[in-house]
Amino acid sequence: MGLRETRRRIEALAGGGPYRVASARTGEPPVPVAGLRFPDRETAAAAARLTRAYRLALRRWDPELAWVDPIVHDCRPATTDGRAATDRAAVGVGGER
């Protein structure tokens, strides 16, 4: 699958919601998921896997592209005890190496 098709698939999964994909190390969303939100954890995990594939393919043209380990973040507001409305630990979906 090419970069365009992978990006289209990621964008098709996005539809707003409380989940986002970000780098495990920096917390910043990498290209191609920057600015996108996902309706549920499973959809966000699929986007994280596609993000990994996208960046691996992009690395063929830019070997200096930063390595990221995309993980899913639940961005719902925390409750008064500091935890999310549902136990919101970030979930990794595997390493990019």
CSV table of C-alpha atoms in Angstrom, one decimal:
chain,number,residue,atom,x,y,z
A,1,MET,CA,0.0,0.0,0.0
A,2,GLY,CA,1.4,3.4,-0.9
A,3,LEU,CA,1.7,6.6,1.2
A,4,ARG,CA,-1.5,8.2,-0.3
A,5,GLU,CA,-3.6,5.1,0.2
A,6,THR,CA,-2.4,4.7,3.8
A,7,ARG,CA,-3.1,8.3,4.5
A,8,ARG,CA,-6.6,8.1,3.0
A,9,ARG,CA,-7.3,5.0,5.2
A,10,ILE,CA,-6.2,6.9,8.3
A,11,GLU,CA,-8.3,9.9,7.4
A,12,ALA,CA,-11.3,7.7,6.8
A,13,LEU,CA,-10.9,6.3,10.3
A,14,ALA,CA,-10.9,9.8,11.9
A,15,GLY,CA,-14.3,11.2,12.8
A,16,GLY,CA,-13.7,13.0,16.0
A,17,GLY,CA,-13.9,11.6,19.4
A,18,PRO,CA,-11.9,11.3,22.6
A,19,TYR,CA,-9.0,9.3,21.2
A,20,ARG,CA,-5.8,10.5,19.5
A,21,VAL,CA,-2.6,8.9,18.4
A,22,ALA,CA,0.7,10.3,19.6
A,23,SER,CA,4.3,9.5,20.1
A,24,ALA,CA,5.0,7.4,23.2
A,25,ARG,CA,8.2,9.4,23.8
A,26,THR,CA,7.1,13.0,23.1
A,27,GLY,CA,3.3,12.9,23.4
A,28,GLU,CA,3.1,14.8,20.1
A,29,PRO,CA,1.0,13.4,17.3
A,30,PRO,CA,3.2,12.4,14.3
A,31,VAL,CA,2.4,12.9,10.6
A,32,PRO,CA,0.0,11.6,9.3
A,33,VAL,CA,-2.3,11.6,12.4
A,34,ALA,CA,-1.6,15.2,13.6
A,35,GLY,CA,-4.9,16.9,14.3
A,36,LEU,CA,-7.0,13.8,13.9
A,37,ARG,CA,-9.3,12.3,16.6
A,38,PHE,CA,-10.9,8.9,16.6
A,39,PRO,CA,-14.3,7.7,18.0
A,40,ASP,CA,-13.0,4.6,20.0
A,41,ARG,CA,-9.8,2.9,21.2
A,42,GLU,CA,-10.0,0.2,18.5
A,43,THR,CA,-10.2,2.7,15.7
A,44,ALA,CA,-7.4,4.7,17.1
A,45,ALA,CA,-5.2,1.6,17.5
A,46,ALA,CA,-5.9,0.8,13.8
A,47,ALA,CA,-4.8,4.4,12.9
A,48,ALA,CA,-1.6,3.9,15.1
A,49,ARG,CA,-0.7,0.7,13.1
A,50,LEU,CA,-1.3,2.5,9.8
A,51,THR,CA,0.8,5.5,11.1
A,52,ARG,CA,3.7,3.1,11.8
A,53,ALA,CA,3.4,1.6,8.3
A,54,TYR,CA,3.2,5.1,6.7
A,55,ARG,CA,6.3,6.3,8.5
A,56,LEU,CA,8.2,3.1,7.6
A,57,ALA,CA,7.3,3.7,4.0
A,58,LEU,CA,8.2,7.4,4.2
A,59,ARG,CA,11.6,6.5,5.7
A,60,ARG,CA,12.6,5.0,2.3
A,61,TRP,CA,12.8,8.6,1.0
A,62,ASP,CA,13.9,10.2,4.2
A,63,PRO,CA,16.1,7.9,6.3
A,64,GLU,CA,16.5,10.7,8.9
A,65,LEU,CA,12.8,10.8,9.7
A,66,ALA,CA,12.4,10.6,13.5
A,67,TRP,CA,11.4,7.2,14.9
A,68,VAL,CA,8.1,7.3,16.8
A,69,ASP,CA,6.2,4.6,18.7
A,70,PRO,CA,2.6,5.7,18.1
A,71,ILE,CA,0.3,4.9,21.0
A,72,VAL,CA,-3.4,5.6,21.7
A,73,HIS,CA,-4.3,8.4,24.2
A,74,ASP,CA,-7.8,8.7,25.7
A,75,CYS,CA,-8.3,12.5,25.9
A,76,ARG,CA,-11.5,12.6,27.9
A,77,PRO,CA,-11.3,15.0,30.9
A,78,ALA,CA,-10.1,13.5,34.2
A,79,THR,CA,-12.5,13.0,37.1
A,80,THR,CA,-12.0,14.8,40.5
A,81,ASP,CA,-9.7,12.0,41.7
A,82,GLY,CA,-7.3,12.6,38.7
A,83,ARG,CA,-8.4,9.5,36.7
A,84,ALA,CA,-10.4,9.6,33.6
A,85,ALA,CA,-14.0,8.6,33.5
A,86,THR,CA,-12.8,5.2,32.3
A,87,ASP,CA,-9.4,4.0,33.3
A,88,ARG,CA,-7.4,5.9,30.7
A,89,ALA,CA,-3.9,4.5,30.5
A,90,ALA,CA,-2.3,5.1,27.1
A,91,VAL,CA,-2.2,1.9,25.1
A,92,GLY,CA,0.8,1.0,23.0
A,93,VAL,CA,0.3,-0.9,19.8
A,94,GLY,CA,3.8,-2.2,19.2
A,95,GLY,CA,7.2,-0.8,18.4
A,96,GLU,CA,8.4,0.8,15.2
A,97,ARG,CA,11.8,-0.8,14.8
